[in-house]
mmCIF file of C-alpha atoms in Angstrom:
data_model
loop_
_atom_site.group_PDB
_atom_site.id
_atom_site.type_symbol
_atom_site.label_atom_id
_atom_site.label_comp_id
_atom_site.label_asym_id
_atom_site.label_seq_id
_atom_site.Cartn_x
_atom_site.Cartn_y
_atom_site.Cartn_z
ATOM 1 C CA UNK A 1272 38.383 20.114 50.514
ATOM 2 C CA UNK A 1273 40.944 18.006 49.421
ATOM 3 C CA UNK A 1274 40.072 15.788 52.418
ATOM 4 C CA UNK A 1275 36.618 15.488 51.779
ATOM 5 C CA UNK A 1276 37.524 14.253 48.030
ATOM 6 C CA UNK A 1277 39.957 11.575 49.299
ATOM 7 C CA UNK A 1278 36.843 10.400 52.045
ATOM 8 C CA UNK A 1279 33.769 10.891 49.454
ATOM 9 C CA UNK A 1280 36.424 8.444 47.205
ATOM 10 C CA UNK A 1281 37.110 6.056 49.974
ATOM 11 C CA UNK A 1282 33.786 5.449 50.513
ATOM 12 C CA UNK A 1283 32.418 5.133 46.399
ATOM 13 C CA UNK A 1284 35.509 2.261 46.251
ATOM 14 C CA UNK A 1285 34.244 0.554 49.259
ATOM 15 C CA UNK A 1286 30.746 0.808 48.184
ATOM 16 C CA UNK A 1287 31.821 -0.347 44.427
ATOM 17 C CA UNK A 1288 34.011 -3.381 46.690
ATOM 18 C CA UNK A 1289 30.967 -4.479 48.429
ATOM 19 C CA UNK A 1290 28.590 -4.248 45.817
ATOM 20 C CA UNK A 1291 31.085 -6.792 43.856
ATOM 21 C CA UNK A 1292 31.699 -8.598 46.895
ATOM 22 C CA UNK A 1293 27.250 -9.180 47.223
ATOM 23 C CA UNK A 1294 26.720 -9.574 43.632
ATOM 24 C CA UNK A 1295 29.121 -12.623 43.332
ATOM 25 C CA UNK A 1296 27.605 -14.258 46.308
ATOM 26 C CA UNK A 1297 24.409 -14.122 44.555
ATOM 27 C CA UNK A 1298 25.025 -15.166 41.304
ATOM 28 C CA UNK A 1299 26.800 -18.157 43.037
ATOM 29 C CA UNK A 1300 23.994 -19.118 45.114
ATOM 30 C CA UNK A 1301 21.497 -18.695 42.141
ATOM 31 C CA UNK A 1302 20.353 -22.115 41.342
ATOM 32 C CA UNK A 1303 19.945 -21.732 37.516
ATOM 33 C CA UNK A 1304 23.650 -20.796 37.205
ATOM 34 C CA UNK A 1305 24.852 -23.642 39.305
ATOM 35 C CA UNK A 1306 23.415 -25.853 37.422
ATOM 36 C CA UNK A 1307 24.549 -24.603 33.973
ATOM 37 C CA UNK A 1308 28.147 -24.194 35.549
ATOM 38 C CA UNK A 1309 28.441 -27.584 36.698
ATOM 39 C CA UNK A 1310 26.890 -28.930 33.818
ATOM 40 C CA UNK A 1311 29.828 -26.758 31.270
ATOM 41 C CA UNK A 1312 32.132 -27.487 33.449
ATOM 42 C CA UNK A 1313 32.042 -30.891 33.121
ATOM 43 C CA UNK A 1314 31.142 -30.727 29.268
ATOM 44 C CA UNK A 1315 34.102 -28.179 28.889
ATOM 45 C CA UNK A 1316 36.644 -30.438 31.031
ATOM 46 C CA UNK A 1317 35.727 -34.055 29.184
ATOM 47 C CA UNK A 1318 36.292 -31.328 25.676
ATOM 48 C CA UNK A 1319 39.597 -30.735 26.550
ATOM 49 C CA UNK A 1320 40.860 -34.241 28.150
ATOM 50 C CA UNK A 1321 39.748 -35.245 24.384
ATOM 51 C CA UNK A 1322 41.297 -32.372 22.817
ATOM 52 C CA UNK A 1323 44.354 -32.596 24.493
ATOM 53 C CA UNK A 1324 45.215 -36.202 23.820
ATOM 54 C CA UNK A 1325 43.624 -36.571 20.470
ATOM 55 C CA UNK A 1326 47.142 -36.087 18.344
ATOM 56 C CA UNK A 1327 48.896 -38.515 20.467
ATOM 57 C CA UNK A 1328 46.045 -40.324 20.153
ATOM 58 C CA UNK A 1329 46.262 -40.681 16.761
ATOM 59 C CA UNK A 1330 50.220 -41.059 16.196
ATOM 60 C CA UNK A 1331 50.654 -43.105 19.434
ATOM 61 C CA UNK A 1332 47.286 -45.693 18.936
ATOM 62 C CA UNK A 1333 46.523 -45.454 15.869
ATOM 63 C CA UNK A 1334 49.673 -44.863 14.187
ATOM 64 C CA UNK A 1335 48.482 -42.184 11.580
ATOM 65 C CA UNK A 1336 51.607 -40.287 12.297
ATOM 66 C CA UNK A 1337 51.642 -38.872 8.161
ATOM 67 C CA UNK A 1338 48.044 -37.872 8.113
ATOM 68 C CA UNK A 1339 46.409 -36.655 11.693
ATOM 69 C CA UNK A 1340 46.867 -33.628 10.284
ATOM 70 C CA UNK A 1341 43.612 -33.918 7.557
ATOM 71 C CA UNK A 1342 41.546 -36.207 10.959
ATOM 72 C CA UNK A 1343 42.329 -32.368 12.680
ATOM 73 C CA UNK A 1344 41.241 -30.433 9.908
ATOM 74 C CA UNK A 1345 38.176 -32.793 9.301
ATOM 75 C CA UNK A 1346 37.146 -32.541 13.186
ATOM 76 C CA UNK A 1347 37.756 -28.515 13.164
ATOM 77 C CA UNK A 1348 35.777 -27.967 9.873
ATOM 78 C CA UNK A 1349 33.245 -30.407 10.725
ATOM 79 C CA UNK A 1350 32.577 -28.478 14.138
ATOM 80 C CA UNK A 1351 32.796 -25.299 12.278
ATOM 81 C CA UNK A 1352 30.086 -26.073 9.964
ATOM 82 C CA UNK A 1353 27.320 -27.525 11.847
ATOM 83 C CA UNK A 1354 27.092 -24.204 14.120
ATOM 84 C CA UNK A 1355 24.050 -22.927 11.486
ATOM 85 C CA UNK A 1356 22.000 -26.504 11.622
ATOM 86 C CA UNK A 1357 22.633 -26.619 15.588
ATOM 87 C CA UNK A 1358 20.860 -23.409 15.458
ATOM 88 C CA UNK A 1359 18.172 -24.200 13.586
ATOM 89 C CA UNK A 1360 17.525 -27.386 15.305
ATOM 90 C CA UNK A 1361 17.137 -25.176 18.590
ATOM 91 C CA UNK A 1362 14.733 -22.898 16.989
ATOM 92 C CA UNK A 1363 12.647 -25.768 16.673
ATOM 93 C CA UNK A 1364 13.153 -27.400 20.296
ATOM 94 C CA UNK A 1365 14.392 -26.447 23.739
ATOM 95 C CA UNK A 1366 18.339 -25.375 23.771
ATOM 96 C CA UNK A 1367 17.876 -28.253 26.874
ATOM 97 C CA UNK A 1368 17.087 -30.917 24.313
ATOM 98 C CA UNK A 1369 19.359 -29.902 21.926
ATOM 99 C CA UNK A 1370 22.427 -29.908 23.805
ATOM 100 C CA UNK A 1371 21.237 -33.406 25.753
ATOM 101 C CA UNK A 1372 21.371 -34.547 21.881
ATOM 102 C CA UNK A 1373 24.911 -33.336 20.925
ATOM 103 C CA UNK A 1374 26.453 -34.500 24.430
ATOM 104 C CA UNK A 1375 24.761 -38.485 23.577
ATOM 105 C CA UNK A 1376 25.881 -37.767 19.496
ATOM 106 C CA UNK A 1377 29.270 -37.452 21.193
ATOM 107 C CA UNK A 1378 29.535 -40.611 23.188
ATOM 108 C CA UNK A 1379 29.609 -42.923 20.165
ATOM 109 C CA UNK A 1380 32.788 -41.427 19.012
ATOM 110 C CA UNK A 1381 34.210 -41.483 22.165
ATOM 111 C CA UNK A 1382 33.754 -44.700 22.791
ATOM 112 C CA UNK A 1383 34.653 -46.072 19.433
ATOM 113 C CA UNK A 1384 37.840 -44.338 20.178
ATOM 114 C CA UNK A 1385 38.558 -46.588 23.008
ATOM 115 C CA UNK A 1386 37.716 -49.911 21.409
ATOM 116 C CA UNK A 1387 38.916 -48.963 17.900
ATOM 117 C CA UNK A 1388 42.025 -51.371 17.317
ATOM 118 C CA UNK A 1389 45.253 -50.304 15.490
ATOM 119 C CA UNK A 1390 45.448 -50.477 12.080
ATOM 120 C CA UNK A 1391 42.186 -49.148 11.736
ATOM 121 C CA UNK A 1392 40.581 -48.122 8.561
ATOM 122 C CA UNK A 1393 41.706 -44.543 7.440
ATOM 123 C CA UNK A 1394 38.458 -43.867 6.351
ATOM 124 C CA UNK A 1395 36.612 -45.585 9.271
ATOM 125 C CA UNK A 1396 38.301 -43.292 11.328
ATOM 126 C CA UNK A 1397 37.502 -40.053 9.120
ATOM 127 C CA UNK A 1398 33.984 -41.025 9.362
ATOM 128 C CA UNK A 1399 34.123 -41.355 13.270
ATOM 129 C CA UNK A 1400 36.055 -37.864 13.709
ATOM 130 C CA UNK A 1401 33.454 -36.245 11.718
ATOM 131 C CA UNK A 1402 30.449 -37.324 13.884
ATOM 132 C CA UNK A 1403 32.576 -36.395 17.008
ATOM 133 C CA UNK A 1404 32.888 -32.576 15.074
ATOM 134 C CA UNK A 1405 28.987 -32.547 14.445
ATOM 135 C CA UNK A 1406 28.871 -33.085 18.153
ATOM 136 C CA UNK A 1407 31.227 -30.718 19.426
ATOM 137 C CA UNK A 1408 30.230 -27.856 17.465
ATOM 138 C CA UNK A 1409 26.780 -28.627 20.030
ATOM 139 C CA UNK A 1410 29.051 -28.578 22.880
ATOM 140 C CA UNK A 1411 30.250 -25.278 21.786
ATOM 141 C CA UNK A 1412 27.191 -23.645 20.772
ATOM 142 C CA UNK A 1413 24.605 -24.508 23.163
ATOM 143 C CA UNK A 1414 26.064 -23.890 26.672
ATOM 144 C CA UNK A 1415 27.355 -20.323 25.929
ATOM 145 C CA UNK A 1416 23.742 -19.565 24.187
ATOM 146 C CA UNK A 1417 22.040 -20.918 27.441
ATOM 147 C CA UNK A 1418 23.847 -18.334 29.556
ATOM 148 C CA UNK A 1419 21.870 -15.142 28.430
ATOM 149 C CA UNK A 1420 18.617 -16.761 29.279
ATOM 150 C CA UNK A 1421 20.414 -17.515 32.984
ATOM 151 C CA UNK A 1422 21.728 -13.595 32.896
ATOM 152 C CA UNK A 1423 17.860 -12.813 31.685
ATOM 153 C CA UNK A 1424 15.668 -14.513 34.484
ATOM 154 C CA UNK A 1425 18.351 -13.563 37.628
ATOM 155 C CA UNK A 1426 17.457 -9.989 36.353
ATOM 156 C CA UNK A 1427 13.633 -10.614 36.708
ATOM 157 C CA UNK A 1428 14.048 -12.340 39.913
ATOM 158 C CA UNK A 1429 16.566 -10.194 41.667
ATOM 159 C CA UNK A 1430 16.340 -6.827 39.574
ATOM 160 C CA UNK A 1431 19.744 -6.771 39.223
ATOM 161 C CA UNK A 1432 22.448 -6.976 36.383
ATOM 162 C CA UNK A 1433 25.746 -8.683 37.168
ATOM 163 C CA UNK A 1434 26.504 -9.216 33.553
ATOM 164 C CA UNK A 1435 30.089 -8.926 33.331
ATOM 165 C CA UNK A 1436 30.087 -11.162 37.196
ATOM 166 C CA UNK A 1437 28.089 -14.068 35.304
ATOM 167 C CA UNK A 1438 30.496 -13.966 31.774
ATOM 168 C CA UNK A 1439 33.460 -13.800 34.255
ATOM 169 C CA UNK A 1440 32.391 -16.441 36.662
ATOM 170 C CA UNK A 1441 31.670 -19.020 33.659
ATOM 171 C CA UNK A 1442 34.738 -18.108 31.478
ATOM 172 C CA UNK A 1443 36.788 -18.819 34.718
ATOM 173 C CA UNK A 1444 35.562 -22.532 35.383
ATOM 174 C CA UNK A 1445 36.287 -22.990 31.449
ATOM 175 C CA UNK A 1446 39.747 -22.112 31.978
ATOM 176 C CA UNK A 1447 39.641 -24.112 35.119
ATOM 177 C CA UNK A 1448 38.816 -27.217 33.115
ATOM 178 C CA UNK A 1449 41.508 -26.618 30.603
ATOM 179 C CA UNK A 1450 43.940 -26.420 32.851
ATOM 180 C CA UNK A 1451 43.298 -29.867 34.838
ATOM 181 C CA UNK A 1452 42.724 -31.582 31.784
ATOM 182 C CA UNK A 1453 46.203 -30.801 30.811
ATOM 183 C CA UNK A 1454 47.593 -31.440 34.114
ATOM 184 C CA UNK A 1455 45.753 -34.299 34.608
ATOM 185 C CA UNK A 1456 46.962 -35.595 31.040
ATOM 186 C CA UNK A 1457 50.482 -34.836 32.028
ATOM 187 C CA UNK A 1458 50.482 -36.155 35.014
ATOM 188 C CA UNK A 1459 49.044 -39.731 33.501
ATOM 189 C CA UNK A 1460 51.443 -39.788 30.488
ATOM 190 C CA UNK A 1461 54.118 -38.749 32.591
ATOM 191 C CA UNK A 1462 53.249 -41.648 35.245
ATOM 192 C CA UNK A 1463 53.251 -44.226 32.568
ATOM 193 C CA UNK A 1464 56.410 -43.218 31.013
ATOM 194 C CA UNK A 1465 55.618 -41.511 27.989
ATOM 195 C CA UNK A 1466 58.838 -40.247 26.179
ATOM 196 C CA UNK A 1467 58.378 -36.816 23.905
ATOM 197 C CA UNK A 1468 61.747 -37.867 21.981
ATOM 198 C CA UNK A 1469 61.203 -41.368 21.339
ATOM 199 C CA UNK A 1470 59.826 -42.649 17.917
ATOM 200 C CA UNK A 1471 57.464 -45.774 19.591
ATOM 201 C CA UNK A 1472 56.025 -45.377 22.503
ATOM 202 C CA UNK A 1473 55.271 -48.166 25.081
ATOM 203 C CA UNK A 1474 52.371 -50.349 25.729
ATOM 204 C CA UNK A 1475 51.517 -48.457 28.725
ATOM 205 C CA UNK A 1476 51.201 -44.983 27.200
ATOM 206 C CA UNK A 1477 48.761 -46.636 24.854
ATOM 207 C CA UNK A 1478 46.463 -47.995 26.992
ATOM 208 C CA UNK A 1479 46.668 -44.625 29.190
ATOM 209 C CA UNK A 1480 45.436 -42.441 25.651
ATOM 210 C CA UNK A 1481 42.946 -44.722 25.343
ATOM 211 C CA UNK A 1482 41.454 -44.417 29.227
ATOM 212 C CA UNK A 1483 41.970 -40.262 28.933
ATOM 213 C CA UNK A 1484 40.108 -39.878 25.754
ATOM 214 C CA UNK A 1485 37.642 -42.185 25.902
ATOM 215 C CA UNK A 1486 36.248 -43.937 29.251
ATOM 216 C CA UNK A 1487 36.991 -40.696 31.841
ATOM 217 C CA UNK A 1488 35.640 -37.940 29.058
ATOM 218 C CA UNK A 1489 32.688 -40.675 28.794
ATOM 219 C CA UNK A 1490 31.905 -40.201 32.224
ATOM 220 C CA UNK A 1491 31.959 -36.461 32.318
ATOM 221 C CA UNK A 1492 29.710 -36.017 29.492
ATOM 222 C CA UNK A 1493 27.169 -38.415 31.305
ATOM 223 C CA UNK A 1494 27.659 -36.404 34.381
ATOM 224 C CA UNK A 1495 27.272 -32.970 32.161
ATOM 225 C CA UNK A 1496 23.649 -34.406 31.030
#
């Protein structure tokens, strides 16, 4: 008996293993998915390259080294906020349009932040990290709403529910875009001889903020369209 308990288990584990094993193929190879992957991916990946620069940014480039803490809170707040009328405004047309709206909303801040000079108006600035929020709370919003519908038309193609495959699979390349947007950042700063201890940086690790949160997230968020 005990035997038979130990086979009848062997066999609902490697039934469970290649159900998992089939169901991530097919979510993988299901076109609508792809295509929203990619397109996060790429959304999520020019996010953080901006998110993880933006502070040096701002004490390096712009020299607001007293008061990038209020340009954070501004940008977090402003993000925060908008969620509601980003909602609304996809009520009214496709989630499609709506994020192809935020991700163009958010190249004029990005590339203001490359040809902004220093010395810049502290206000100017203000103004231009508030636009970027209204933008990003979009980026935020809209690609994890899309995912549902995704989840909701492989189920009437396939007849199948891989839920938990689909939430896994997407948080995964998220995570995958935070991490070589950090690397990538380190690598850069690293390259151009950015110093964590000294006061002034060089002209180098200027120029290098600049190109990582401005011209390369520029090009990702085209690419994301």
């Amino acid at each position: 008996a005990a035997a038979a308990a130990a086979a009848k288990d062997e066999e609902e584990q490697q039934r469970i293993s290649d159900s998992f094993r089939g169901g991530f193929v097919l979510i993988l190879s299901f076109r609508p998915f792809q295509m929203l992957t990619f397109s996060y991916m790429f959304l999520a990946l020019s996010l953080q390259l901006i998110q993880t620069n933006f502070v040096l940014y701002l004490k390096t480039v712009l020299l607001f080294t007293d008061s990038y803490h209020y340009l954070l809170i501004a940008l977090l707040s402003t993000a925060f906020l908008v969620i509601p009328l980003w909602q609304k405004l996809l009520e009214r047309i496709s989630k499609r349009n709506s994020l192809t709206i935020g991700n163009l909303l958010l190249l004029l801040p990005t590339l203001t932040m490359f040809v902004v000079p220093t010395g810049t108006s502290y206000l100017f600035v203000l103004g231009m990290v508030v636009v970027a929020g209204v933008a990003i709370g979009n980026a935020y919003l809209l690609p994890w709403s899309m995912l549902p519908d995704v989840i909701a038309d492989y189920h009437r193609s396939t007849g199948q529910r891989h839920d938990g495959l689909f939430y896994g699979v997407y948080v995964f390349f998220t995570k995958f875009a935070v991490g070589i947007a950090q690397g990538v950042s380190q690598l850069v700063l690293h390259t151009v001889g950015y110093d964590n201890a000294a006061c002034y940086q060089n002209e180098q690790t200027s120029v290098a903020l600049r190109f990582l949160i401005s011209p390369v997230p520029m090009v990702m968020i085209v690419v994301s369209c």
